[in-house]
Amino acid sequence: MVTPLREEEPFPHPPSKGMLLSQRGASRHAPGRRRPVTCWTICSFADASVDAAALAAPVLDAGYGALLAGLAAGLLVLLNLAGGTYRIRLSPSVMDGWMWRGGCATAITGALTVAALDHQTTLAVWTGESARIVAVYLGLTLVGRGLVCAVLRQARRRGARVPTLVVGSGAHARNLALTLVRHTEYGLLPVGGACDVLGQAPYEPIVDDPETLLTMARRHRARVVVLAPPPGGEEQTHRLAQQARQAGYPVYLAPQPGGVLVDFVPDGEHVRGFPMLRMRPLPQRRASWPLKRALDVVLATAGLVVSAPVLAACMLLLRGQGGPGVLFRQVRVGMAGTPIEIIKLRTFAPLRAGESDTRWSIDDDPRLTRAARLLRSCSVDELPQLWNVLRGDMSLVGPRPERPHFVELFSRGDHHYGRRHRLPVGLTGWAQTHGLRGDTSIEDRARLDNHYIDTWSLRRDIKILIRTVGCLLWPGRS
């Protein structure tokens, strides 16, 4: 069996085609990659269906028509997916994500009513209509979610629980496993690891390396991994959690009750007072990940259309100053170390072949014309990369791609640098919106890029796009 690529491994050299194929195969066949349809999955779908129906009903009743009602319901489901409100919690409640759902419904309803305004409609009528739709939506979704939660609790009592590997040693891990065995309402059934309780499963020693953890999980057919480490094992626990997540398992950390970590993590779940902190899944395995690509396609297409006159004028200007060949292609390192060719406006003509591949900065080069400096300062020379985004080589938001020579150089000096290639590279990124462009700190760039990857969300992508516009309009205020 091919071992899945560990997410912390750097990519100082672009891998070969055969290596990439083996990595993709490993990811596709990794244990836990294909999750079975469980009661949790069914309830998540039911929750989304309740949301859609609860908004579509009052919109239809208000006379907006089936098409607008369907669009409003679909948009609400997409927004709630991005907000993570359909994830079934260990202790589900009808109030989970209540503020987010209400805010999204209010925004969608407001947009509908504004679009339907005419000269005879007063502000009071518009406000009353919006409030009525939102109130009906909230009432219907409250009832619907109550039914979903009731069905889930009943199913758990009857044995619809997820096989769970409890990893740890000592009284803390065993007490947690015993609590999960006795209290079925949390939906987790210990099947191995530290759960030598009530004769449910044999005791196994503490896991001390990631491969042993995956072997235990496969042997017991576990679908969830819970880490209940003793004090002082943070580094080892982190390695185990990363490998379990990379293999496709949902991972929970169960720190000691009353520990310092619990005081600093908001909105944590619990199992009868045992804190349960869920590890963020990999961005590519979240329900909102496809929306990132959809956003790329829509905005890149619009950007190419809007910027076409600007690009044409710039190309004519550069051709008049430097002759033909105003576009050039350059090899950069993309996601997982794969080489990609990006397209840029040629603002600089190197004197020898390969100069642009190994020269770090040309900002102080006297050969740069005034027009070229202006285009570079406004990042207009990067606009052709919208085509790379449309093709799927890049994303609008992500770590900026670098040339292979410098990737190898920086990876030798900072082992965190290679971890930037865990997500698609981008036209703009978290580091760029913090002023890290050109000849700036590589260590700071790598740290900010990795922080973006570790905390990725669609909302953060939108925030970065807005900040990028601000940085272009008001340079120096990043």
GROMACS .gro file of C-alpha atoms in nm:
model
  478
    1MET     CA    1   0.000   0.000   0.000
    2VAL     CA    2   0.131   0.346  -0.090
    3THR     CA    3   0.174   0.570   0.211
    4PRO     CA    4  -0.014   0.902   0.174
    5LEU     CA    5   0.203   1.208   0.137
    6ARG     CA    6   0.242   1.379   0.473
    7GLU     CA    7   0.118   1.733   0.459
    8GLU     CA    8   0.420   1.870   0.643
    9GLU     CA    9   0.669   1.742   0.383
   10PRO     CA   10   0.825   2.025   0.183
   11PHE     CA   11   0.858   2.025  -0.194
   12PRO     CA   12   1.203   2.169  -0.260
   13HIS     CA   13   1.214   2.000  -0.602
   14PRO     CA   14   0.924   1.960  -0.849
   15PRO     CA   15   0.830   1.589  -0.838
   16SER     CA   16   0.823   1.369  -1.143
   17LYS     CA   17   0.502   1.277  -1.324
   18GLY     CA   18   0.516   0.922  -1.190
   19MET     CA   19   0.555   1.048  -0.834
   20LEU     CA   20   0.252   1.275  -0.874
   21LEU     CA   21   0.040   0.986  -1.003
   22SER     CA   22   0.138   0.768  -0.707
   23GLN     CA   23   0.052   1.049  -0.464
   24ARG     CA   24  -0.289   1.096  -0.621
   25GLY     CA   25  -0.353   0.724  -0.602
   26ALA     CA   26  -0.250   0.717  -0.238
   27SER     CA   27  -0.487   1.002  -0.156
   28ARG     CA   28  -0.772   0.839  -0.345
   29HIS     CA   29  -0.733   0.502  -0.172
   30ALA     CA   30  -0.635   0.627   0.172
   31PRO     CA   31  -0.833   0.474   0.460
   32GLY     CA   32  -1.129   0.686   0.550
   33ARG     CA   33  -1.121   0.869   0.217
   34ARG     CA   34  -1.454   0.718   0.114
   35ARG     CA   35  -1.672   0.777   0.412
   36PRO     CA   36  -1.975   0.552   0.445
   37VAL     CA   37  -2.322   0.697   0.454
   38THR     CA   38  -2.392   0.723   0.826
   39CYS     CA   39  -2.673   0.865   1.033
   40TRP     CA   40  -2.464   1.180   1.072
   41THR     CA   41  -2.443   1.222   0.693
   42ILE     CA   42  -2.816   1.168   0.648
   43CYS     CA   43  -2.894   1.424   0.918
   44SER     CA   44  -2.663   1.679   0.753
   45PHE     CA   45  -2.853   1.639   0.426
   46ALA     CA   46  -3.183   1.659   0.613
   47ASP     CA   47  -3.067   1.979   0.786
   48ALA     CA   48  -2.983   2.140   0.452
   49SER     CA   49  -3.317   2.030   0.304
   50VAL     CA   50  -3.505   2.179   0.600
   51ASP     CA   51  -3.320   2.509   0.552
   52ALA     CA   52  -3.401   2.523   0.181
   53ALA     CA   53  -3.768   2.439   0.229
   54ALA     CA   54  -3.807   2.679   0.523
   55LEU     CA   55  -3.695   2.974   0.309
   56ALA     CA   56  -3.857   2.867  -0.019
   57ALA     CA   57  -4.204   2.838   0.140
   58PRO     CA   58  -4.244   3.201   0.259
   59VAL     CA   59  -4.075   3.334  -0.058
   60LEU     CA   60  -4.327   3.145  -0.270
   61ASP     CA   61  -4.611   3.264  -0.048
   62ALA     CA   62  -4.496   3.624  -0.099
   63GLY     CA   63  -4.549   3.582  -0.474
   64TYR     CA   64  -4.190   3.585  -0.597
   65GLY     CA   65  -4.233   3.272  -0.809
   66ALA     CA   66  -4.074   2.928  -0.811
   67LEU     CA   67  -3.754   3.039  -0.986
   68LEU     CA   68  -3.665   3.309  -0.733
   69ALA     CA   69  -3.765   3.082  -0.446
   70GLY     CA   70  -3.536   2.809  -0.576
   71LEU     CA   71  -3.248   3.053  -0.626
   72ALA     CA   72  -3.292   3.195  -0.276
   73ALA     CA   73  -3.300   2.848  -0.120
   74GLY     CA   74  -2.994   2.735  -0.317
   75LEU     CA   75  -2.797   3.046  -0.221
   76LEU     CA   76  -2.890   2.998   0.145
   77VAL     CA   77  -2.764   2.639   0.141
   78LEU     CA   78  -2.436   2.746  -0.021
   79LEU     CA   79  -2.382   3.023   0.235
   80ASN     CA   80  -2.460   2.789   0.524
   81LEU     CA   81  -2.221   2.531   0.380
   82ALA     CA   82  -1.950   2.797   0.372
   83GLY     CA   83  -2.034   2.884   0.733
   84GLY     CA   84  -2.012   2.520   0.846
   85THR     CA   85  -2.362   2.517   0.996
   86TYR     CA   86  -2.454   2.173   0.859
   87ARG     CA   87  -2.183   1.988   1.047
   88ILE     CA   88  -2.347   1.757   1.299
   89ARG     CA   89  -2.208   1.819   1.646
   90LEU     CA   90  -2.156   1.566   1.924
   91SER     CA   91  -2.434   1.741   2.119
   92PRO     CA   92  -2.663   1.878   1.846
   93SER     CA   93  -2.894   2.166   1.926
   94VAL     CA   94  -3.159   2.356   1.734
   95MET     CA   95  -2.965   2.673   1.818
   96ASP     CA   96  -2.643   2.568   1.640
   97GLY     CA   97  -2.543   2.837   1.391
   98TRP     CA   98  -2.860   3.032   1.465
   99MET     CA   99  -2.712   3.378   1.417
  100TRP     CA  100  -2.537   3.285   1.092
  101ARG     CA  101  -2.851   3.129   0.943
  102GLY     CA  102  -3.066   3.426   1.038
  103GLY     CA  103  -2.815   3.673   0.896
  104CYS     CA  104  -2.788   3.490   0.564
  105ALA     CA  105  -3.167   3.461   0.533
  106THR     CA  106  -3.206   3.832   0.612
  107ALA     CA  107  -2.951   3.932   0.347
  108ILE     CA  108  -3.109   3.710   0.079
  109THR     CA  109  -3.460   3.826   0.162
  110GLY     CA  110  -3.351   4.190   0.159
  111ALA     CA  111  -3.199   4.146  -0.186
  112LEU     CA  112  -3.520   3.986  -0.314
  113THR     CA  113  -3.746   4.258  -0.184
  114VAL     CA  114  -3.519   4.537  -0.314
  115ALA     CA  115  -3.521   4.377  -0.659
  116ALA     CA  116  -3.903   4.369  -0.650
  117LEU     CA  117  -3.947   4.733  -0.543
  118ASP     CA  118  -4.141   4.970  -0.764
  119HIS     CA  119  -4.234   5.338  -0.734
  120GLN     CA  120  -4.552   5.253  -0.542
  121THR     CA  121  -4.379   5.046  -0.274
  122THR     CA  122  -4.298   5.227   0.048
  123LEU     CA  123  -4.008   5.153   0.281
  124ALA     CA  124  -4.251   5.033   0.548
  125VAL     CA  125  -4.403   4.778   0.308
  126TRP     CA  126  -4.059   4.656   0.203
  127THR     CA  127  -3.939   4.624   0.563
  128GLY     CA  128  -4.255   4.447   0.674
  129GLU     CA  129  -4.240   4.199   0.385
  130SER     CA  130  -3.875   4.115   0.456
  131ALA     CA  131  -3.939   4.074   0.829
  132ARG     CA  132  -4.235   3.844   0.765
  133ILE     CA  133  -4.035   3.614   0.536
  134VAL     CA  134  -3.743   3.594   0.780
  135ALA     CA  135  -3.975   3.531   1.076
  136VAL     CA  136  -4.152   3.247   0.894
  137TYR     CA  137  -3.816   3.102   0.788
  138LEU     CA  138  -3.682   3.106   1.143
  139GLY     CA  139  -3.997   2.945   1.279
  140LEU     CA  140  -4.000   2.668   1.016
  141THR     CA  141  -3.630   2.593   1.046
  142LEU     CA  142  -3.659   2.581   1.427
  143VAL     CA  143  -3.928   2.314   1.402
  144GLY     CA  144  -3.748   2.125   1.125
  145ARG     CA  145  -3.413   2.123   1.303
  146GLY     CA  146  -3.584   2.010   1.621
  147LEU     CA  147  -3.716   1.706   1.434
  148VAL     CA  148  -3.374   1.635   1.282
  149CYS     CA  149  -3.206   1.651   1.624
  150ALA     CA  150  -3.472   1.429   1.777
  151VAL     CA  151  -3.429   1.168   1.502
  152LEU     CA  152  -3.051   1.177   1.545
  153ARG     CA  153  -3.070   1.127   1.922
  154GLN     CA  154  -3.313   0.839   1.882
  155ALA     CA  155  -3.091   0.674   1.620
  156ARG     CA  156  -2.789   0.703   1.850
  157ARG     CA  157  -2.980   0.543   2.136
  158ARG     CA  158  -3.059   0.249   1.907
  159GLY     CA  159  -2.693   0.196   1.820
  160ALA     CA  160  -2.628   0.421   1.519
  161ARG     CA  161  -2.287   0.527   1.641
  162VAL     CA  162  -1.956   0.587   1.465
  163PRO     CA  163  -1.666   0.347   1.540
  164THR     CA  164  -1.403   0.554   1.719
  165LEU     CA  165  -1.037   0.495   1.800
  166VAL     CA  166  -0.947   0.648   2.138
  167VAL     CA  167  -0.573   0.711   2.147
  168GLY     CA  168  -0.407   0.781   2.481
  169SER     CA  169  -0.296   0.633   2.811
  170GLY     CA  170  -0.369   0.684   3.175
  171ALA     CA  171  -0.687   0.757   3.366
  172HIS     CA  172  -0.795   1.046   3.142
  173ALA     CA  173  -0.811   0.839   2.821
  174ARG     CA  174  -0.978   0.543   2.991
  175ASN     CA  175  -1.240   0.758   3.164
  176LEU     CA  176  -1.323   0.926   2.835
  177ALA     CA  177  -1.357   0.590   2.659
  178LEU     CA  178  -1.579   0.460   2.942
  179THR     CA  179  -1.800   0.770   2.917
  180LEU     CA  180  -1.843   0.722   2.541
  181VAL     CA  181  -1.939   0.357   2.592
  182ARG     CA  182  -2.199   0.439   2.855
  183HIS     CA  183  -2.349   0.751   2.694
  184THR     CA  184  -2.472   0.669   2.347
  185GLU     CA  185  -2.619   1.016   2.286
  186TYR     CA  186  -2.280   1.145   2.170
  187GLY     CA  187  -2.272   0.907   1.875
  188LEU     CA  188  -1.916   0.775   1.922
  189LEU     CA  189  -1.848   0.405   1.993
  190PRO     CA  190  -1.495   0.323   2.115
  191VAL     CA  191  -1.359   0.021   1.929
  192GLY     CA  192  -0.989   0.028   2.010
  193GLY     CA  193  -0.698   0.209   2.167
  194ALA     CA  194  -0.742   0.303   2.532
  195CYS     CA  195  -1.090   0.156   2.567
  196ASP     CA  196  -1.026  -0.157   2.771
  197VAL     CA  197  -1.352  -0.083   2.953
  198LEU     CA  198  -1.663  -0.296   3.007
  199GLY     CA  199  -1.508  -0.563   2.785
  200GLN     CA  200  -1.583  -0.357   2.475
  201ALA     CA  201  -1.235  -0.389   2.323
  202PRO     CA  202  -0.890  -0.513   2.426
  203TYR     CA  203  -0.644  -0.260   2.562
  204GLU     CA  204  -0.366  -0.152   2.326
  205PRO     CA  205  -0.057   0.044   2.432
  206ILE     CA  206  -0.024   0.412   2.358
  207VAL     CA  207   0.044   0.488   1.992
  208ASP     CA  208   0.389   0.637   1.943
  209ASP     CA  209   0.405   0.682   1.566
  210PRO     CA  210   0.154   0.779   1.294
  211GLU     CA  211   0.180   0.454   1.097
  212THR     CA  212   0.085   0.251   1.405
  213LEU     CA  213  -0.217   0.476   1.454
  214LEU     CA  214  -0.336   0.419   1.095
  215THR     CA  215  -0.281   0.044   1.129
  216MET     CA  216  -0.494   0.036   1.445
  217ALA     CA  217  -0.765   0.246   1.281
  218ARG     CA  218  -0.783   0.014   0.980
  219ARG     CA  219  -0.784  -0.298   1.196
  220HIS     CA  220  -1.076  -0.174   1.405
  221ARG     CA  221  -1.250  -0.010   1.105
  222ALA     CA  222  -1.263   0.316   1.296
  223ARG     CA  223  -1.412   0.624   1.129
  224VAL     CA  224  -1.317   0.884   1.391
  225VAL     CA  225  -0.994   0.933   1.587
  226VAL     CA  226  -0.999   1.087   1.936
  227LEU     CA  227  -0.664   1.187   2.087
  228ALA     CA  228  -0.658   1.195   2.468
  229PRO     CA  229  -0.288   1.253   2.538
  230PRO     CA  230  -0.118   1.272   2.877
  231PRO     CA  231   0.032   1.611   2.975
  232GLY     CA  232   0.354   1.699   2.793
  233GLY     CA  233   0.288   1.506   2.472
  234GLU     CA  234   0.194   1.803   2.250
  235GLU     CA  235   0.451   1.745   1.974
  236GLN     CA  236   0.372   1.375   1.943
  237THR     CA  237  -0.002   1.445   1.950
  238HIS     CA  238   0.034   1.700   1.670
  239ARG     CA  239   0.211   1.448   1.446
  240LEU     CA  240  -0.055   1.185   1.512
  241ALA     CA  241  -0.336   1.432   1.444
  242GLN     CA  242  -0.183   1.552   1.117
  243GLN     CA  243  -0.137   1.199   0.984
  244ALA     CA  244  -0.488   1.092   1.085
  245ARG     CA  245  -0.637   1.398   0.918
  246GLN     CA  246  -0.427   1.343   0.605
  247ALA     CA  247  -0.565   0.989   0.585
  248GLY     CA  248  -0.922   1.123   0.589
  249TYR     CA  249  -1.030   1.068   0.950
  250PRO     CA  250  -1.219   1.334   1.148
  251VAL     CA  251  -0.994   1.406   1.446
  252TYR     CA  252  -1.088   1.527   1.794
  253LEU     CA  253  -0.848   1.639   2.065
  254ALA     CA  254  -0.965   1.570   2.421
  255PRO     CA  255  -0.740   1.773   2.653
  256GLN     CA  256  -0.745   1.729   3.027
  257PRO     CA  257  -1.055   1.893   3.181
  258GLY     CA  258  -0.959   2.223   3.339
  259GLY     CA  259  -0.639   2.250   3.136
  260VAL     CA  260  -0.506   2.581   3.009
  261LEU     CA  261  -0.591   2.501   2.646
  262VAL     CA  262  -0.963   2.482   2.718
  263ASP     CA  263  -0.972   2.842   2.840
  264PHE     CA  264  -0.832   2.972   2.511
  265VAL     CA  265  -1.052   2.778   2.263
  266PRO     CA  266  -1.404   2.921   2.215
  267ASP     CA  267  -1.714   2.722   2.134
  268GLY     CA  268  -1.571   2.380   2.206
  269GLU     CA  269  -1.784   2.065   2.230
  270HIS     CA  270  -1.782   1.829   2.523
  271VAL     CA  271  -1.866   1.473   2.627
  272ARG     CA  272  -2.010   1.483   2.977
  273GLY     CA  273  -1.764   1.759   3.069
  274PHE     CA  274  -1.466   1.617   2.875
  275PRO     CA  275  -1.360   1.897   2.633
  276MET     CA  276  -1.363   1.785   2.268
  277LEU     CA  277  -1.185   2.011   2.019
  278ARG     CA  278  -1.240   1.914   1.657
  279MET     CA  279  -0.942   1.947   1.426
  280ARG     CA  280  -1.012   2.149   1.114
  281PRO     CA  281  -1.038   1.917   0.813
  282LEU     CA  282  -0.807   1.972   0.518
  283PRO     CA  283  -0.940   2.254   0.298
  284GLN     CA  284  -0.983   2.020  -0.001
  285ARG     CA  285  -1.217   1.799   0.203
  286ARG     CA  286  -1.455   2.068   0.319
  287ALA     CA  287  -1.799   2.116   0.171
  288SER     CA  288  -1.715   2.478   0.081
  289TRP     CA  289  -1.400   2.390  -0.117
  290PRO     CA  290  -1.578   2.359  -0.459
  291LEU     CA  291  -1.709   2.713  -0.405
  292LYS     CA  292  -1.349   2.838  -0.415
  293ARG     CA  293  -1.311   2.708  -0.771
  294ALA     CA  294  -1.651   2.847  -0.868
  295LEU     CA  295  -1.547   3.188  -0.733
  296ASP     CA  296  -1.222   3.166  -0.932
  297VAL     CA  297  -1.402   3.093  -1.259
  298VAL     CA  298  -1.664   3.366  -1.218
  299LEU     CA  299  -1.426   3.642  -1.107
  300ALA     CA  300  -1.144   3.546  -1.346
  301THR     CA  301  -1.386   3.553  -1.640
  302ALA     CA  302  -1.525   3.889  -1.532
  303GLY     CA  303  -1.174   4.021  -1.471
  304LEU     CA  304  -1.053   3.923  -1.817
  305VAL     CA  305  -1.352   4.090  -1.980
  306VAL     CA  306  -1.325   4.411  -1.776
  307SER     CA  307  -0.946   4.439  -1.803
  308ALA     CA  308  -0.928   4.360  -2.176
  309PRO     CA  309  -0.911   4.730  -2.283
  310VAL     CA  310  -0.646   4.803  -2.018
  311LEU     CA  311  -0.439   4.503  -2.124
  312ALA     CA  312  -0.467   4.602  -2.491
  313ALA     CA  313  -0.346   4.956  -2.417
  314CYS     CA  314  -0.057   4.829  -2.206
  315MET     CA  315   0.048   4.580  -2.473
  316LEU     CA  316   0.051   4.855  -2.736
  317LEU     CA  317   0.259   5.077  -2.508
  318LEU     CA  318   0.511   4.802  -2.431
  319ARG     CA  319   0.537   4.701  -2.797
  320GLY     CA  320   0.611   5.060  -2.893
  321GLN     CA  321   0.889   5.080  -2.635
  322GLY     CA  322   1.043   4.735  -2.662
  323GLY     CA  323   0.918   4.574  -2.981
  324PRO     CA  324   0.726   4.246  -3.021
  325GLY     CA  325   0.694   3.980  -2.751
  326VAL     CA  326   0.497   4.175  -2.493
  327LEU     CA  327   0.374   3.853  -2.327
  328PHE     CA  328   0.609   3.595  -2.181
  329ARG     CA  329   0.576   3.266  -1.999
  330GLN     CA  330   0.774   3.172  -1.691
  331VAL     CA  331   0.793   2.842  -1.504
  332ARG     CA  332   0.684   2.861  -1.140
  333VAL     CA  333   0.622   2.598  -0.872
  334GLY     CA  334   0.254   2.528  -0.809
  335MET     CA  335   0.054   2.305  -0.576
  336ALA     CA  336   0.237   1.991  -0.454
  337GLY     CA  337   0.552   2.110  -0.630
  338THR     CA  338   0.413   2.075  -0.981
  339PRO     CA  339   0.566   2.312  -1.238
  340ILE     CA  340   0.326   2.558  -1.401
  341GLU     CA  341   0.373   2.825  -1.667
  342ILE     CA  342   0.240   3.165  -1.574
  343ILE     CA  343   0.174   3.449  -1.821
  344LYS     CA  344   0.290   3.805  -1.758
  345LEU     CA  345   0.336   4.130  -1.946
  346ARG     CA  346   0.702   4.168  -2.037
  347THR     CA  347   0.819   4.479  -1.855
  348PHE     CA  348   1.188   4.382  -1.866
  349ALA     CA  349   1.405   4.235  -2.144
  350PRO     CA  350   1.688   4.022  -1.999
  351LEU     CA  351   2.027   4.037  -2.167
  352ARG     CA  352   2.091   3.663  -2.140
  353ALA     CA  353   1.881   3.348  -2.136
  354GLY     CA  354   1.773   3.236  -1.792
  355GLU     CA  355   1.842   3.571  -1.624
  356SER     CA  356   1.478   3.611  -1.518
  357ASP     CA  357   1.479   3.260  -1.366
  358THR     CA  358   1.764   3.326  -1.123
  359ARG     CA  359   1.763   3.700  -1.060
  360TRP     CA  360   1.568   3.786  -0.747
  361SER     CA  361   1.470   4.151  -0.797
  362ILE     CA  362   1.493   4.397  -1.085
  363ASP     CA  363   1.323   4.693  -0.918
  364ASP     CA  364   1.649   4.890  -0.911
  365ASP     CA  365   1.754   4.800  -1.267
  366PRO     CA  366   1.812   5.115  -1.480
  367ARG     CA  367   1.679   4.933  -1.787
  368LEU     CA  368   1.325   4.954  -1.648
  369THR     CA  369   1.133   5.229  -1.824
  370ARG     CA  370   0.901   5.465  -1.642
  371ALA     CA  371   0.597   5.291  -1.796
  372ALA     CA  372   0.728   4.950  -1.689
  373ARG     CA  373   0.782   5.070  -1.332
  374LEU     CA  374   0.426   5.204  -1.322
  375LEU     CA  375   0.280   4.876  -1.449
  376ARG     CA  376   0.479   4.677  -1.194
  377SER     CA  377   0.389   4.905  -0.903
  378CYS     CA  378   0.018   4.867  -0.986
  379SER     CA  379   0.055   4.490  -1.057
  380VAL     CA  380  -0.099   4.540  -1.401
  381ASP     CA  381   0.172   4.313  -1.543
  382GLU     CA  382   0.014   4.026  -1.344
  383LEU     CA  383  -0.332   4.060  -1.504
  384PRO     CA  384  -0.268   3.797  -1.778
  385GLN     CA  385  -0.247   3.541  -1.495
  386LEU     CA  386  -0.626   3.557  -1.481
  387TRP     CA  387  -0.603   3.317  -1.773
  388ASN     CA  388  -0.396   3.081  -1.554
  389VAL     CA  389  -0.672   3.105  -1.292
  390LEU     CA  390  -0.939   3.025  -1.550
  391ARG     CA  391  -0.739   2.723  -1.670
  392GLY     CA  392  -0.704   2.592  -1.315
  393ASP     CA  393  -0.325   2.630  -1.286
  394MET     CA  394  -0.377   2.887  -1.011
  395SER     CA  395  -0.642   3.029  -0.783
  396LEU     CA  396  -0.731   3.391  -0.724
  397VAL     CA  397  -0.615   3.357  -0.362
  398GLY     CA  398  -0.325   3.149  -0.243
  399PRO     CA  399   0.051   3.162  -0.181
  400ARG     CA  400   0.226   3.343  -0.465
  401PRO     CA  401   0.413   3.098  -0.692
  402GLU     CA  402   0.790   3.124  -0.702
  403ARG     CA  403   1.054   3.015  -0.953
  404PRO     CA  404   1.205   2.665  -0.903
  405HIS     CA  405   1.555   2.804  -0.838
  406PHE     CA  406   1.434   3.013  -0.545
  407VAL     CA  407   1.199   2.745  -0.411
  408GLU     CA  408   1.497   2.514  -0.376
  409LEU     CA  409   1.708   2.791  -0.224
  410PHE     CA  410   1.445   2.905   0.029
  411SER     CA  411   1.348   2.549   0.124
  412ARG     CA  412   1.705   2.478   0.231
  413GLY     CA  413   1.702   2.780   0.460
  414ASP     CA  414   1.349   2.739   0.602
  415HIS     CA  415   1.183   2.396   0.622
  416HIS     CA  416   0.844   2.565   0.656
  417TYR     CA  417   0.875   2.724   0.313
  418GLY     CA  418   0.789   2.404   0.123
  419ARG     CA  419   0.464   2.366   0.320
  420ARG     CA  420   0.326   2.664   0.123
  421HIS     CA  421   0.252   2.425  -0.163
  422ARG     CA  422  -0.031   2.241   0.012
  423LEU     CA  423  -0.293   2.455  -0.165
  424PRO     CA  424  -0.312   2.600  -0.517
  425VAL     CA  425  -0.091   2.904  -0.567
  426GLY     CA  426  -0.268   3.235  -0.613
  427LEU     CA  427  -0.277   3.566  -0.794
  428THR     CA  428  -0.283   3.735  -0.453
  429GLY     CA  429  -0.240   3.605  -0.102
  430TRP     CA  430  -0.241   3.667   0.271
  431ALA     CA  431   0.127   3.765   0.267
  432GLN     CA  432   0.080   4.015  -0.018
  433THR     CA  433  -0.201   4.194   0.166
  434HIS     CA  434   0.041   4.241   0.456
  435GLY     CA  435   0.288   4.430   0.238
  436LEU     CA  436   0.517   4.131   0.164
  437ARG     CA  437   0.585   4.191  -0.204
  438GLY     CA  438   0.914   4.222  -0.387
  439ASP     CA  439   1.232   4.217  -0.179
  440THR     CA  440   1.079   4.140   0.162
  441SER     CA  441   1.124   3.877   0.433
  442ILE     CA  442   1.090   3.520   0.303
  443GLU     CA  443   1.041   3.389   0.658
  444ASP     CA  444   0.747   3.625   0.712
  445ARG     CA  445   0.594   3.525   0.379
  446ALA     CA  446   0.618   3.154   0.456
  447ARG     CA  447   0.466   3.205   0.802
  448LEU     CA  448   0.171   3.408   0.671
  449ASP     CA  449   0.111   3.173   0.377
  450ASN     CA  450   0.109   2.868   0.605
  451HIS     CA  451  -0.123   3.046   0.847
  452TYR     CA  452  -0.361   3.110   0.555
  453ILE     CA  453  -0.355   2.741   0.460
  454ASP     CA  454  -0.402   2.621   0.819
  455THR     CA  455  -0.702   2.851   0.872
  456TRP     CA  456  -0.848   2.853   0.521
  457SER     CA  457  -1.211   2.950   0.471
  458LEU     CA  458  -1.410   3.094   0.184
  459ARG     CA  459  -1.478   3.402   0.393
  460ARG     CA  460  -1.104   3.462   0.430
  461ASP     CA  461  -1.060   3.435   0.052
  462ILE     CA  462  -1.323   3.705   0.002
  463LYS     CA  463  -1.157   3.918   0.269
  464ILE     CA  464  -0.819   3.886   0.096
  465LEU     CA  465  -0.969   3.986  -0.240
  466ILE     CA  466  -1.123   4.297  -0.083
  467ARG     CA  467  -0.796   4.384   0.091
  468THR     CA  468  -0.608   4.338  -0.236
  469VAL     CA  469  -0.828   4.595  -0.405
  470GLY     CA  470  -0.761   4.830  -0.115
  471CYS     CA  471  -0.385   4.774  -0.142
  472LEU     CA  472  -0.394   4.858  -0.515
  473LEU     CA  473  -0.601   5.173  -0.463
  474TRP     CA  474  -0.406   5.292  -0.159
  475PRO     CA  475  -0.049   5.156  -0.184
  476GLY     CA  476   0.142   5.147   0.143
  477ARG     CA  477  -0.168   5.097   0.361
  478SER     CA  478  -0.156   4.715   0.382
   0.00000   0.00000   0.00000
